[in-house]
Amino acid sequence: MAKILIADDSKLQKLEIARFLKKLGHIVLEAQDGFEAIDLANVHLPDLILLDVVMPSCNGFSALRKIKSNEKTQHIPIMMVSTKSEDIDKIWASKQGAVGYITKPIDFVLLEAEINKNL
């Protein structure tokens, strides 16, 4: 059982992912945007973070950079989740420190495999 933080501005998408993770036995934390994800990561030190790329006020790439630049949270593996499926976005995420990139609509078999690989 791991503590996983989901950051996504889509309530429906977040609910769908959270239900899936809870069925797998994980503890789920939820954030509405990148700023909240940064705060929750600092306080709760999750085992893994799933970050949506496109969010208001602080997007996933900005949150990724902030979390990775903080000594307290830089060890946390972060996977990006997005409708953006271009290779450039995946390359950019990897260069910023993401350990994976899942495109929406989410393939939950792939998501589970990626989570298991990074925990």
PDB file of C-alpha atoms in Angstrom:
ATOM      1  CA  MET A   1       0.000   0.000   0.000  1.00  0.00           C
ATOM      2  CA  ALA A   2       1.385   3.380  -1.030  1.00  0.00           C
ATOM      3  CA  LYS A   3       0.371   6.986  -0.503  1.00  0.00           C
ATOM      4  CA  ILE A   4      -0.325   8.500  -3.940  1.00  0.00           C
ATOM      5  CA  LEU A   5      -1.070  12.154  -4.667  1.00  0.00           C
ATOM      6  CA  ILE A   6      -3.281  12.925  -7.679  1.00  0.00           C
ATOM      7  CA  ALA A   7      -3.275  16.483  -9.043  1.00  0.00           C
ATOM      8  CA  ASP A   8      -5.916  17.130 -11.694  1.00  0.00           C
ATOM      9  CA  ASP A   9      -8.371  19.994 -12.154  1.00  0.00           C
ATOM     10  CA  SER A  10     -10.955  17.599 -13.638  1.00  0.00           C
ATOM     11  CA  LYS A  11     -13.061  16.311 -10.751  1.00  0.00           C
ATOM     12  CA  LEU A  12     -14.343  13.416 -12.852  1.00  0.00           C
ATOM     13  CA  GLN A  13     -10.868  12.326 -13.955  1.00  0.00           C
ATOM     14  CA  LYS A  14      -9.546  12.632 -10.417  1.00  0.00           C
ATOM     15  CA  LEU A  15     -12.454  10.596  -9.047  1.00  0.00           C
ATOM     16  CA  GLU A  16     -11.912   7.876 -11.653  1.00  0.00           C
ATOM     17  CA  ILE A  17      -8.191   7.586 -10.857  1.00  0.00           C
ATOM     18  CA  ALA A  18      -8.785   7.756  -7.090  1.00  0.00           C
ATOM     19  CA  ARG A  19     -11.349   4.937  -7.209  1.00  0.00           C
ATOM     20  CA  PHE A  20      -8.959   2.775  -9.182  1.00  0.00           C
ATOM     21  CA  LEU A  21      -6.054   3.419  -6.809  1.00  0.00           C
ATOM     22  CA  LYS A  22      -8.186   2.777  -3.725  1.00  0.00           C
ATOM     23  CA  LYS A  23      -9.304  -0.564  -5.224  1.00  0.00           C
ATOM     24  CA  LEU A  24      -5.620  -1.443  -5.457  1.00  0.00           C
ATOM     25  CA  GLY A  25      -5.278  -0.631  -1.748  1.00  0.00           C
ATOM     26  CA  HIS A  26      -3.473   2.705  -1.992  1.00  0.00           C
ATOM     27  CA  ILE A  27      -4.047   5.786   0.147  1.00  0.00           C
ATOM     28  CA  VAL A  28      -5.053   8.685  -2.109  1.00  0.00           C
ATOM     29  CA  LEU A  29      -4.458  12.418  -1.645  1.00  0.00           C
ATOM     30  CA  GLU A  30      -6.087  14.861  -4.074  1.00  0.00           C
ATOM     31  CA  ALA A  31      -5.092  18.306  -5.343  1.00  0.00           C
ATOM     32  CA  GLN A  32      -6.993  20.685  -7.654  1.00  0.00           C
ATOM     33  CA  ASP A  33      -3.928  22.354  -9.186  1.00  0.00           C
ATOM     34  CA  GLY A  34      -0.157  22.478  -9.142  1.00  0.00           C
ATOM     35  CA  PHE A  35       0.079  24.829  -6.157  1.00  0.00           C
ATOM     36  CA  GLU A  36      -2.013  22.510  -4.003  1.00  0.00           C
ATOM     37  CA  ALA A  37       0.038  19.532  -5.225  1.00  0.00           C
ATOM     38  CA  ILE A  38       3.259  21.256  -4.146  1.00  0.00           C
ATOM     39  CA  ASP A  39       1.796  22.011  -0.705  1.00  0.00           C
ATOM     40  CA  LEU A  40       0.439  18.481  -0.198  1.00  0.00           C
ATOM     41  CA  ALA A  41       3.721  16.940  -1.351  1.00  0.00           C
ATOM     42  CA  ASN A  42       5.598  19.010   1.253  1.00  0.00           C
ATOM     43  CA  VAL A  43       3.236  18.087   4.076  1.00  0.00           C
ATOM     44  CA  HIS A  44       2.453  14.427   3.325  1.00  0.00           C
ATOM     45  CA  LEU A  45       5.540  13.243   1.376  1.00  0.00           C
ATOM     46  CA  PRO A  46       3.623  10.797  -0.848  1.00  0.00           C
ATOM     47  CA  ASP A  47       5.271   7.722  -2.322  1.00  0.00           C
ATOM     48  CA  LEU A  48       4.230   8.757  -5.850  1.00  0.00           C
ATOM     49  CA  ILE A  49       2.606  11.762  -7.536  1.00  0.00           C
ATOM     50  CA  LEU A  50       0.346  11.723 -10.610  1.00  0.00           C
ATOM     51  CA  LEU A  51       0.330  15.227 -12.127  1.00  0.00           C
ATOM     52  CA  ASP A  52      -1.983  16.444 -14.865  1.00  0.00           C
ATOM     53  CA  VAL A  53      -0.091  18.642 -17.319  1.00  0.00           C
ATOM     54  CA  VAL A  54      -2.839  21.170 -18.095  1.00  0.00           C
ATOM     55  CA  MET A  55      -4.177  22.815 -14.922  1.00  0.00           C
ATOM     56  CA  PRO A  56      -5.099  26.409 -14.087  1.00  0.00           C
ATOM     57  CA  SER A  57      -2.843  28.754 -12.086  1.00  0.00           C
ATOM     58  CA  CYS A  58       0.091  26.296 -11.868  1.00  0.00           C
ATOM     59  CA  ASN A  59       0.416  23.640 -14.558  1.00  0.00           C
ATOM     60  CA  GLY A  60       1.902  20.198 -14.078  1.00  0.00           C
ATOM     61  CA  PHE A  61       5.307  21.052 -15.549  1.00  0.00           C
ATOM     62  CA  SER A  62       5.701  24.014 -13.164  1.00  0.00           C
ATOM     63  CA  ALA A  63       4.656  21.870 -10.205  1.00  0.00           C
ATOM     64  CA  LEU A  64       7.041  19.114 -11.331  1.00  0.00           C
ATOM     65  CA  ARG A  65       9.982  21.545 -11.390  1.00  0.00           C
ATOM     66  CA  LYS A  66       9.109  22.978  -7.954  1.00  0.00           C
ATOM     67  CA  ILE A  67       8.721  19.549  -6.346  1.00  0.00           C
ATOM     68  CA  LYS A  68      11.960  18.284  -7.906  1.00  0.00           C
ATOM     69  CA  SER A  69      13.889  21.410  -6.843  1.00  0.00           C
ATOM     70  CA  ASN A  70      12.864  21.023  -3.179  1.00  0.00           C
ATOM     71  CA  GLU A  71      15.321  18.912  -1.180  1.00  0.00           C
ATOM     72  CA  LYS A  72      12.477  17.550   0.954  1.00  0.00           C
ATOM     73  CA  THR A  73      10.419  16.281  -2.023  1.00  0.00           C
ATOM     74  CA  GLN A  74      12.922  15.745  -4.851  1.00  0.00           C
ATOM     75  CA  HIS A  75      13.060  11.967  -4.217  1.00  0.00           C
ATOM     76  CA  ILE A  76       9.320  11.476  -4.900  1.00  0.00           C
ATOM     77  CA  PRO A  77       8.660   9.814  -8.276  1.00  0.00           C
ATOM     78  CA  ILE A  78       6.297  11.873 -10.439  1.00  0.00           C
ATOM     79  CA  MET A  79       4.284  10.633 -13.395  1.00  0.00           C
ATOM     80  CA  MET A  80       2.609  13.065 -15.753  1.00  0.00           C
ATOM     81  CA  VAL A  81      -0.965  12.397 -16.896  1.00  0.00           C
ATOM     82  CA  SER A  82      -2.340  14.347 -19.852  1.00  0.00           C
ATOM     83  CA  THR A  83      -4.417  14.532 -22.998  1.00  0.00           C
ATOM     84  CA  LYS A  84      -1.281  15.992 -24.624  1.00  0.00           C
ATOM     85  CA  SER A  85       0.214  13.030 -26.446  1.00  0.00           C
ATOM     86  CA  GLU A  86       2.941  14.697 -28.502  1.00  0.00           C
ATOM     87  CA  ASP A  87       6.458  13.292 -28.149  1.00  0.00           C
ATOM     88  CA  ILE A  88       7.816  16.746 -27.278  1.00  0.00           C
ATOM     89  CA  ASP A  89       5.647  16.836 -24.138  1.00  0.00           C
ATOM     90  CA  LYS A  90       6.884  13.394 -23.071  1.00  0.00           C
ATOM     91  CA  ILE A  91      10.501  14.388 -23.693  1.00  0.00           C
ATOM     92  CA  TRP A  92      10.015  17.667 -21.800  1.00  0.00           C
ATOM     93  CA  ALA A  93       8.476  15.801 -18.843  1.00  0.00           C
ATOM     94  CA  SER A  94      11.393  13.377 -18.749  1.00  0.00           C
ATOM     95  CA  LYS A  95      13.939  16.206 -18.877  1.00  0.00           C
ATOM     96  CA  GLN A  96      12.153  17.882 -15.956  1.00  0.00           C
ATOM     97  CA  GLY A  97      12.430  14.718 -13.850  1.00  0.00           C
ATOM     98  CA  ALA A  98       9.189  12.801 -14.481  1.00  0.00           C
ATOM     99  CA  VAL A  99       9.512   9.008 -14.319  1.00  0.00           C
ATOM    100  CA  GLY A 100       6.579   8.362 -16.649  1.00  0.00           C
ATOM    101  CA  TYR A 101       3.914   9.876 -18.879  1.00  0.00           C
ATOM    102  CA  ILE A 102       0.391   8.450 -19.213  1.00  0.00           C
ATOM    103  CA  THR A 103      -1.981   9.817 -21.856  1.00  0.00           C
ATOM    104  CA  LYS A 104      -5.728  10.276 -21.410  1.00  0.00           C
ATOM    105  CA  PRO A 105      -8.027   8.484 -21.785  1.00  0.00           C
ATOM    106  CA  ILE A 106      -6.167   6.417 -19.224  1.00  0.00           C
ATOM    107  CA  ASP A 107      -5.343   2.784 -19.855  1.00  0.00           C
ATOM    108  CA  PHE A 108      -5.648   1.537 -16.264  1.00  0.00           C
ATOM    109  CA  VAL A 109      -3.665  -1.648 -16.944  1.00  0.00           C
ATOM    110  CA  LEU A 110      -0.770   0.523 -18.106  1.00  0.00           C
ATOM    111  CA  LEU A 111      -1.252   2.917 -15.179  1.00  0.00           C
ATOM    112  CA  GLU A 112      -1.066   0.046 -12.683  1.00  0.00           C
ATOM    113  CA  ALA A 113       2.085  -1.315 -14.344  1.00  0.00           C
ATOM    114  CA  GLU A 114       3.748   2.117 -14.299  1.00  0.00           C
ATOM    115  CA  ILE A 115       2.804   2.688 -10.661  1.00  0.00           C
ATOM    116  CA  ASN A 116       4.191  -0.710  -9.645  1.00  0.00           C
ATOM    117  CA  LYS A 117       7.387  -0.013 -11.578  1.00  0.00           C
ATOM    118  CA  ASN A 118       7.934   3.292  -9.763  1.00  0.00           C
ATOM    119  CA  LEU A 119       7.046   2.391  -6.197  1.00  0.00           C
TER     120      LEU A 119
END
